[in-house]
Coordinates of C-alpha atoms in Angstrom, one line a residue:
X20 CA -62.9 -44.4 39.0
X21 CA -61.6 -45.9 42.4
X22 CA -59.6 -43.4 44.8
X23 CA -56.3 -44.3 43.5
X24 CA -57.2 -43.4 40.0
X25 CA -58.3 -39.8 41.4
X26 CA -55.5 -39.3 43.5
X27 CA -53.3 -40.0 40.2
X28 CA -55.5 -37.1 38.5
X29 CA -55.0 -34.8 41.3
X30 CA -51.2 -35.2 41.2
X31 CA -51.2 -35.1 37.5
X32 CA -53.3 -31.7 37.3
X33 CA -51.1 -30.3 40.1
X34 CA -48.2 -31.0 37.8
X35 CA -49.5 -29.4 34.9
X36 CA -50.4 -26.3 37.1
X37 CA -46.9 -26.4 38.6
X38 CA -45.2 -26.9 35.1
X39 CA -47.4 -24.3 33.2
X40 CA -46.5 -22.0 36.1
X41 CA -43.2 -22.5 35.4
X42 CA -43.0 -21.9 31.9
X43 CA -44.8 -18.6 32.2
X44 CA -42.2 -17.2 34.6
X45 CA -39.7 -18.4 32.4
X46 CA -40.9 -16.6 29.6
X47 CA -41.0 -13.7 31.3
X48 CA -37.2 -13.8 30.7
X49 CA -36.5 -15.8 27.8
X50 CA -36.5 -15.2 24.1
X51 CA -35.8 -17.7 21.3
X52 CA -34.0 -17.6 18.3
X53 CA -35.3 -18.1 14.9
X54 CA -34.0 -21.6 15.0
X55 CA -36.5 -22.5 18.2
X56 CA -33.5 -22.4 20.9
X57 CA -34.6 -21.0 23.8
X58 CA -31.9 -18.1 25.3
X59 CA -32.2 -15.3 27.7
X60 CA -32.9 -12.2 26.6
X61 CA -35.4 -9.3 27.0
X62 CA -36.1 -9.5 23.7
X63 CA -38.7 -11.1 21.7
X64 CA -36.0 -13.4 19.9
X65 CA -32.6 -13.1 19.5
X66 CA -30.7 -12.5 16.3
X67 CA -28.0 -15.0 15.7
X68 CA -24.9 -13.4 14.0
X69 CA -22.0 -16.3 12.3
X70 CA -19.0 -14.3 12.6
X71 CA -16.0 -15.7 10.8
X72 CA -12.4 -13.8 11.2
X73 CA -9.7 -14.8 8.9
X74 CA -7.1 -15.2 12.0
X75 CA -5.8 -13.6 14.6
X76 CA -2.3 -12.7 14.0
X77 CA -2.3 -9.1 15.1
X78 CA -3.5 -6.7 17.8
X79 CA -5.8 -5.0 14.8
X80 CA -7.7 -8.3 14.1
X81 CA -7.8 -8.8 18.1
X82 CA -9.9 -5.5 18.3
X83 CA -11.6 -6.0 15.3
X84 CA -12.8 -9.3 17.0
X85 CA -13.6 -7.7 20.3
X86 CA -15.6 -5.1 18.6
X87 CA -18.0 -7.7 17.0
X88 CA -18.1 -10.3 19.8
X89 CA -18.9 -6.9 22.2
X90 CA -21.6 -5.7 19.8
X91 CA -23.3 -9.2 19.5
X92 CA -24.7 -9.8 23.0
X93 CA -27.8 -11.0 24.5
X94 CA -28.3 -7.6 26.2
X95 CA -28.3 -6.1 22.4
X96 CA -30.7 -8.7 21.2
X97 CA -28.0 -11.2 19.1
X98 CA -26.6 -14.5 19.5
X99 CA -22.8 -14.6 18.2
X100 CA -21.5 -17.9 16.9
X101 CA -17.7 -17.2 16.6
X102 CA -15.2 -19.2 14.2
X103 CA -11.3 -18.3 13.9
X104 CA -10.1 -19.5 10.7
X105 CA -6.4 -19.2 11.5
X106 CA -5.7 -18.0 8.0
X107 CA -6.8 -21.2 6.4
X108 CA -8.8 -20.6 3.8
X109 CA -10.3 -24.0 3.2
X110 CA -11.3 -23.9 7.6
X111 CA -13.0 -20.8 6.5
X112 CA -15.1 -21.9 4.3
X113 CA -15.8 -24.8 6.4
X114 CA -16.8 -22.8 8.7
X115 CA -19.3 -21.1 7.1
X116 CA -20.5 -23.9 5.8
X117 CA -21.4 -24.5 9.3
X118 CA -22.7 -21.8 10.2
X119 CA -25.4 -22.1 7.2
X120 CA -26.0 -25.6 8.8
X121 CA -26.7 -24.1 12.3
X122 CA -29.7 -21.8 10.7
X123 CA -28.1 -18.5 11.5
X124 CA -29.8 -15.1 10.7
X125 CA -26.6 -13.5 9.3
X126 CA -22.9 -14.2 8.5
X127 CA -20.2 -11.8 9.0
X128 CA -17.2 -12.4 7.0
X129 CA -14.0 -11.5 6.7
X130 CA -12.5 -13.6 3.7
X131 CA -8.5 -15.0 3.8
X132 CA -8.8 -14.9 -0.1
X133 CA -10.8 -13.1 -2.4
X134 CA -11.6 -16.4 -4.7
X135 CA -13.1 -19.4 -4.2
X136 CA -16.4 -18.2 -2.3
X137 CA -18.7 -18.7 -5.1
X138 CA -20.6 -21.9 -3.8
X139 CA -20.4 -21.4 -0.2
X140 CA -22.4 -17.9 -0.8
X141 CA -24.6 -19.7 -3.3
X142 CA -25.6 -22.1 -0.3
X143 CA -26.0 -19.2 2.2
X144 CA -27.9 -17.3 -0.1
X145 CA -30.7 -20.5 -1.0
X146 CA -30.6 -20.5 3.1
X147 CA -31.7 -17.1 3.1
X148 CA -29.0 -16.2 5.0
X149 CA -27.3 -12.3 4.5
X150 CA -23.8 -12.3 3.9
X151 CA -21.5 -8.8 5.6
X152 CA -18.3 -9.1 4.2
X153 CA -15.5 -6.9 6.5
X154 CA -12.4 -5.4 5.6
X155 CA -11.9 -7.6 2.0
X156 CA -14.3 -8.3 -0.6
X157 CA -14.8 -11.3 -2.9
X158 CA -14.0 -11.9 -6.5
X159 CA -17.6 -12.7 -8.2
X160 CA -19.6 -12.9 -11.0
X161 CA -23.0 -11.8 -8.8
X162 CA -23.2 -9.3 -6.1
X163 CA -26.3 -10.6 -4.9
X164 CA -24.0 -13.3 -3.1
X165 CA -23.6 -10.9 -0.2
X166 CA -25.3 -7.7 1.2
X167 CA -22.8 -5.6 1.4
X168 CA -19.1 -4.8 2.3
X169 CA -17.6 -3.0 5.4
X170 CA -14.6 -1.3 6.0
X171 CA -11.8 1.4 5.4
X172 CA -12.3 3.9 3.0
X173 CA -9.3 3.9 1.4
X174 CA -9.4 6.1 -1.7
X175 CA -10.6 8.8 1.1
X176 CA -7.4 7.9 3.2
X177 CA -5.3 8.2 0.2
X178 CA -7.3 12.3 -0.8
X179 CA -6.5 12.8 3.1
X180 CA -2.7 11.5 2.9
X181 CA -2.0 12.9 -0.6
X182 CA -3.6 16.6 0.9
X183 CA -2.0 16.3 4.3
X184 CA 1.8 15.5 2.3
X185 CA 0.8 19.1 0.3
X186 CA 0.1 21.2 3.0
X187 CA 3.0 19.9 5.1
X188 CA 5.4 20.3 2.2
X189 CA 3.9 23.8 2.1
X190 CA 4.5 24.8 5.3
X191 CA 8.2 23.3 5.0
X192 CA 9.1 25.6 2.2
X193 CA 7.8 29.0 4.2
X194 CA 9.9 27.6 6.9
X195 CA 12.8 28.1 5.1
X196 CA 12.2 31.0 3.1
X197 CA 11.4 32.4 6.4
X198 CA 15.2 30.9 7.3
X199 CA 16.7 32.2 4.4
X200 CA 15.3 35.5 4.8
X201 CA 16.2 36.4 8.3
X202 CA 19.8 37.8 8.2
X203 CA 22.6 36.4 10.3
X204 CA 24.7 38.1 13.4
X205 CA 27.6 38.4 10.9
X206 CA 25.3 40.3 8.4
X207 CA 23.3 42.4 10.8
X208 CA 27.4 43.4 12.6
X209 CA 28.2 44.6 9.3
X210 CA 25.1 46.6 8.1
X211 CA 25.4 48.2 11.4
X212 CA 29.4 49.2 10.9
X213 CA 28.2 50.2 7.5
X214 CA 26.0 52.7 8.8
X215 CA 27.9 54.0 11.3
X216 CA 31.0 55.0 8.1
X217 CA 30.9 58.8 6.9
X218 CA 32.3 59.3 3.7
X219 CA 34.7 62.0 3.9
X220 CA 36.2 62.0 0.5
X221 CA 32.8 63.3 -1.6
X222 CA 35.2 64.6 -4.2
X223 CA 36.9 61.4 -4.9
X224 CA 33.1 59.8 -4.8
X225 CA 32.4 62.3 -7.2
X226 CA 35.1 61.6 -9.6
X227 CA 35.2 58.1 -9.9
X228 CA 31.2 57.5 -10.1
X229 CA 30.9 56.9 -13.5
X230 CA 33.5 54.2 -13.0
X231 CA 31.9 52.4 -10.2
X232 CA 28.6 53.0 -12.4
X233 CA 30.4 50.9 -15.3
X234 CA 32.1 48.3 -12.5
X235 CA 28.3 48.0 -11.4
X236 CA 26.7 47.5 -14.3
X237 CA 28.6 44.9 -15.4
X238 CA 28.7 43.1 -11.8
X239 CA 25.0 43.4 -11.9
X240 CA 25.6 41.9 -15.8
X241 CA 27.6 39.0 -14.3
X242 CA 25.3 38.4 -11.6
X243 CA 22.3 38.0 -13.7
X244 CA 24.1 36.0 -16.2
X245 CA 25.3 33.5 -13.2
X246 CA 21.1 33.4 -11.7
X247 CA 20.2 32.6 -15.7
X248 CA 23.0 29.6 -15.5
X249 CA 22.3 28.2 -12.2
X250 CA 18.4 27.9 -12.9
X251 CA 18.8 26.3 -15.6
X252 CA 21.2 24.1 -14.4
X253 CA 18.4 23.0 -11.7
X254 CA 16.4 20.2 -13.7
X255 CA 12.7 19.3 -13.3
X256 CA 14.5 16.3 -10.7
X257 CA 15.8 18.9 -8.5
X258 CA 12.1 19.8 -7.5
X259 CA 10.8 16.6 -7.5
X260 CA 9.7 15.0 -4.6
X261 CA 10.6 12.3 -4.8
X262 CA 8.3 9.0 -3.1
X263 CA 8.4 5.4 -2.3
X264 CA 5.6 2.8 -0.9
X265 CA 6.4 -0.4 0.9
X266 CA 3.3 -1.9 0.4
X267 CA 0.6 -4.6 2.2
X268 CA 0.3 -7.9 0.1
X269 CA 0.0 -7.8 -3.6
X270 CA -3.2 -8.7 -4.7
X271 CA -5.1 -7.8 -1.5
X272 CA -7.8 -5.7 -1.6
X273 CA -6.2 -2.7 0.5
X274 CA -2.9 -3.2 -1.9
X275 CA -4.8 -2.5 -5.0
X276 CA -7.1 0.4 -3.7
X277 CA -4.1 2.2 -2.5
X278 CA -2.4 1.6 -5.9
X279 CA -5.1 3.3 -7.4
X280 CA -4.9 6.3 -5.1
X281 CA -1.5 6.6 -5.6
X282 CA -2.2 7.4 -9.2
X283 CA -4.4 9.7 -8.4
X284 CA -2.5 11.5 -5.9
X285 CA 0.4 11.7 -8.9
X286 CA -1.5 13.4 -11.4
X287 CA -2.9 15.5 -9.0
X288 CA 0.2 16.6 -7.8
X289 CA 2.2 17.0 -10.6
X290 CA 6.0 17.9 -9.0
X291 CA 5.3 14.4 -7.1
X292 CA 6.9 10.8 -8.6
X293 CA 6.6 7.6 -7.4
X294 CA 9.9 6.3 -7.5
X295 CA 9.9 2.9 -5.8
X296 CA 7.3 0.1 -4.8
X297 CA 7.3 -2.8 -2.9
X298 CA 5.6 -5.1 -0.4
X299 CA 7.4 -5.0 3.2
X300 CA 4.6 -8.3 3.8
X301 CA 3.4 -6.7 6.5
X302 CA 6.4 -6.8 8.7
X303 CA 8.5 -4.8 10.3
X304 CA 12.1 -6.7 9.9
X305 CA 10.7 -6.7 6.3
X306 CA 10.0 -3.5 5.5
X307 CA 13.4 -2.6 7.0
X308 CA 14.7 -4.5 4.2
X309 CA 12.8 -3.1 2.4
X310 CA 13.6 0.2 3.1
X311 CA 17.3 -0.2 3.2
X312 CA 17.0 -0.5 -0.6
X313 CA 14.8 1.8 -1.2
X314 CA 17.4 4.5 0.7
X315 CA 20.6 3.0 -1.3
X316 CA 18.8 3.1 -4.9
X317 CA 17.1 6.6 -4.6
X318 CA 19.7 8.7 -1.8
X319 CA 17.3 11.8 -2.2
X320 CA 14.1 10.2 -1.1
X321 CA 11.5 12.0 0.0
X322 CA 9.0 10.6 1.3
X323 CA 7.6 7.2 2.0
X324 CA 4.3 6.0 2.4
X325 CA 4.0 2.6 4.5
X326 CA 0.7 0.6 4.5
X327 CA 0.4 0.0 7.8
X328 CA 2.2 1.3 11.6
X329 CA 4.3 -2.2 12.0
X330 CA 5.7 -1.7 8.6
X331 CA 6.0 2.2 8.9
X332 CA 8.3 1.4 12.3
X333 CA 10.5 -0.9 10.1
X334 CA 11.2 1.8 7.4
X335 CA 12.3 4.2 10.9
X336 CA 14.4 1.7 11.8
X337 CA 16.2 1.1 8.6
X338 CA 16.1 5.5 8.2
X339 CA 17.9 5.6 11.8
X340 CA 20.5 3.1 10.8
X341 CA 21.0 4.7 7.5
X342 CA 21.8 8.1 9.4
X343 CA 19.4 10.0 8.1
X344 CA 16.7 11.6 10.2
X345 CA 12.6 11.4 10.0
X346 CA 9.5 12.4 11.4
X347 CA 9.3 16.5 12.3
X348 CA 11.8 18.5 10.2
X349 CA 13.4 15.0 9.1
X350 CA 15.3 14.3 6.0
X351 CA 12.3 12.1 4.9
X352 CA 8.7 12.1 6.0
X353 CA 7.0 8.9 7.1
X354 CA 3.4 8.6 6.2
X355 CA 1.9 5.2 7.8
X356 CA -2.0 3.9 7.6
X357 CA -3.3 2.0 10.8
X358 CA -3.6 4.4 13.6
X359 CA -2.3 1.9 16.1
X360 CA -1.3 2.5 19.5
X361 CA 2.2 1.7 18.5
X362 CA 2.0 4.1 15.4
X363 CA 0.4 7.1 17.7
X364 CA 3.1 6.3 19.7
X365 CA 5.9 7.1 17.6
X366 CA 4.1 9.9 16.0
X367 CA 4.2 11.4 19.6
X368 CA 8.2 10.7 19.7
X369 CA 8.5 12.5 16.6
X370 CA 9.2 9.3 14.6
X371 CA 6.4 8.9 12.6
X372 CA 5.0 12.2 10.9
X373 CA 0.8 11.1 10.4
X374 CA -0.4 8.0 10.7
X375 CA -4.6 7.8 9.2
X376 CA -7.0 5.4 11.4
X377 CA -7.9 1.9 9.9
X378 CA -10.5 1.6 12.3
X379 CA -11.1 -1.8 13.6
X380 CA -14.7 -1.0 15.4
X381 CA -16.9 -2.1 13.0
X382 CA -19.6 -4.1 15.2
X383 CA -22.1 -1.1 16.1
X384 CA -21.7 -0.4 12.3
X385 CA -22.3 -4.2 11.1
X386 CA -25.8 -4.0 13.7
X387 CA -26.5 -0.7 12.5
X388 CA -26.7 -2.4 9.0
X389 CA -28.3 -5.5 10.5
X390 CA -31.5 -3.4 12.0
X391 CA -31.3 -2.0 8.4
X392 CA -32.0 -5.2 6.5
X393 CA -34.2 -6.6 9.5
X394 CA -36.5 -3.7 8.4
X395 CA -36.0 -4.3 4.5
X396 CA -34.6 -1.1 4.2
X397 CA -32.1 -1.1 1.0
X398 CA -28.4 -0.9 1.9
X399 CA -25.5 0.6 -0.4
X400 CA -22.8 -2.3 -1.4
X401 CA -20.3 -0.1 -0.3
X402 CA -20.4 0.7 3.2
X403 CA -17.5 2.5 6.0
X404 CA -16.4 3.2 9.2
X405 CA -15.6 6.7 10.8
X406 CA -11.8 6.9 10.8
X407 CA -9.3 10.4 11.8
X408 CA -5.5 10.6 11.5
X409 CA -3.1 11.7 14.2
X410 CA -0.1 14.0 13.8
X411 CA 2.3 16.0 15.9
X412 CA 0.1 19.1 16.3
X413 CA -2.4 17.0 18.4
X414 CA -2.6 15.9 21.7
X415 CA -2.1 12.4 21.9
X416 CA -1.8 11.3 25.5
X417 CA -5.3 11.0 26.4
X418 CA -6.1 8.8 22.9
X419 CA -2.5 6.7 23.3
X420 CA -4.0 5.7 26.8
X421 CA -7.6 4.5 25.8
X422 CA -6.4 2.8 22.8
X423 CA -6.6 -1.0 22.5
X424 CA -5.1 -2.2 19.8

């Protein structure tokens, strides 16, 4: 081998040092994903997460988004692939599709519809691929299609809402016995003049007690028979309350496992009756329509019960306009489930008398579960977030202020 062949073997072993060098250092600091790409991360590999949001019409779904794309980070050990589906079903599934075709180690989904999601889980499921559904299941046949679902509670919110209603109806009616019982100026002036009068004519007394006895009797007689008439002239509707729900979208899942916990609530509570329902889409010009029937067909409303804070601030509007009052000793009381800033909000003003959390942080929850089936530990189908409710005897400054959605 002349020189120049030797000098080409030096250069090329100085390369490979130079190269193999480098590609230590890098892996100091890099990681890969299952599917071989190489990304930065402290971690051995990185698990990549397909996370598809129906759309993003509302500041809920914002911080519901935030919450995942937060969780899913290099520095936790994930890759997030992100897909917005705009509430376009068919783009949904589409988009899952393609995340299946990427290789990713798990699918978080949060389905438009609750049909049509047979085949694409079929697919992800002969990938190997976990499917979290969020917020909405999926009509099917086989519950192996998908891991789990995550969310609200809601047959919990609805025990909360229907025992919260009781105990705050309670402590309404001690108000006013306490009301009734407390005597007025006028009667406390006259019990005092009363005392202060001495009967000077014991004689007279004397003489004419046996008619006052008889005048008494029969007042007391009268009296009785009057109490007697007017109860029973108070029907089983006079003590009713009475209750209305504008409701989410019929059909969805939320819609049909609050219907269900309405029924509950009413045979728990058996002076309760649910006396009007309908869907106020969730809107808020809507549910002032909708409201503004409800308040025309049934004048001695009680209570409503609105499925979410945008809709609960359109039933206040329509109770304003009406002339009737709400929130704190109101002529109705406005129950609301979302636990928005706006809701907290009004609940502060006095508007709004609870509203019970929906709460959108799910990530740490969906990694939590992750790590969980990483390890091939079993996971319940059923699986839920931490959620409170705020009312007026709280303080709600500090939690209106941190709140992000």
């Amino acid at each position: 081998m002349g020189r120049v062949g030797r000098f080409i073997l030096k250069v090329a072993a100085v390369l490979i040092l130079i190269v193999s060098a480098g590609t230590f250092a890098l892996s100091l600091f890099t990681g890969e994903t299952r599917n071989g790409d190489n990304l930065q991360s402290e971690f051995d590999y990185l698990i990549t997460v397909g996370i598809s949001q129906s759309g993003e019409e509302s500041s809920w779904k914002d911080a519901n988004t935030a919450s995942f794309m937060d969780t899913f980070v290099k520095s936790n050990g994930y890759e997030a692939v992100y897909a917005d589906a705009g509430s376009d079903q068919e783009k949904q599934i589409e988009d899952v599709e393609g995340f299946i075709k990427q290789g990713v180690d798990y699918i978080i989904l949060n389905p438009i519809s609750e049909i049509g999601w047979d085949d694409v889980l079929e697919d992800a499921k002969k990938a190997h691929i976990p499917i979290i559904l969020v917020n909405n299941g999926v009509d099917t046949d086989d519950s192996s299609l998908y891991s789990c679902m995550l969310g609200s509670d809601y047959g919990k919110q609805m025990k909360k809402a229907g025992k919260w209603l009781d105990e705050y109806l309670k402590e309404e009616d001690e108000k006013k016995k306490t009301a009734s019982e407390a005597p007025t100026q006028e009667e406390s002036e006259q019990t005092d003049s009363e005392d202060t009068e001495v009967n000077t004519d014991s004689s007279k007394a004397t003489d004419s007690s046996a008619s006052i006895f008889d005048k008494i009797m029969k007042s007391s007689s009268t009296a009785k028979d009057e109490t007697d008439s007017t109860e029973e002239e108070q029907t089983e509707e006079d003590i009713t309350i009475k209750i209305a729900a504008i409701q989410e979208s019929i059909g969805s899942e939320e819609q049909l496992m609050r219907a269900q916990g309405y029924q509950t609530m009413l045979e728990r509570y058996s002076d309760w009756e649910m006396v009007a329902q309908q869907t106020g889409d969730n809107s808020r010009e809507e549910a002032e329509k909708v409201m503004k029937l409800f308040l025309e067909q049934e004048p001695d409303l009680r209570v409503v019960f609105a499925e979410s804070d945008e809709m609960a601030l359109g039933a206040i509007d329509a109770i304003g306009k009406s002339g009737k009052t709400c929130g704190e000793d109101g002529d109705i009381i406005v129950i609301s489930f979302g636990g928005s800033k706006a809701g907290i909000e009004a609940v502060k003003e006095g508007k709004l008398n609870v509203t019970f959390e929906c709460n959108p942080g799910q990530g740490p929850k969906a990694a939590e579960l992750i790590q969980r089936l990483e390890s091939d530990i079993s996971i319940d189908k059923e699986q839920y977030v931490e959620e409170t409710y705020f009312d007026g005897t709280m303080d709600l400054d500090e939690i209106i202020e941190n709140r992000t959605y």
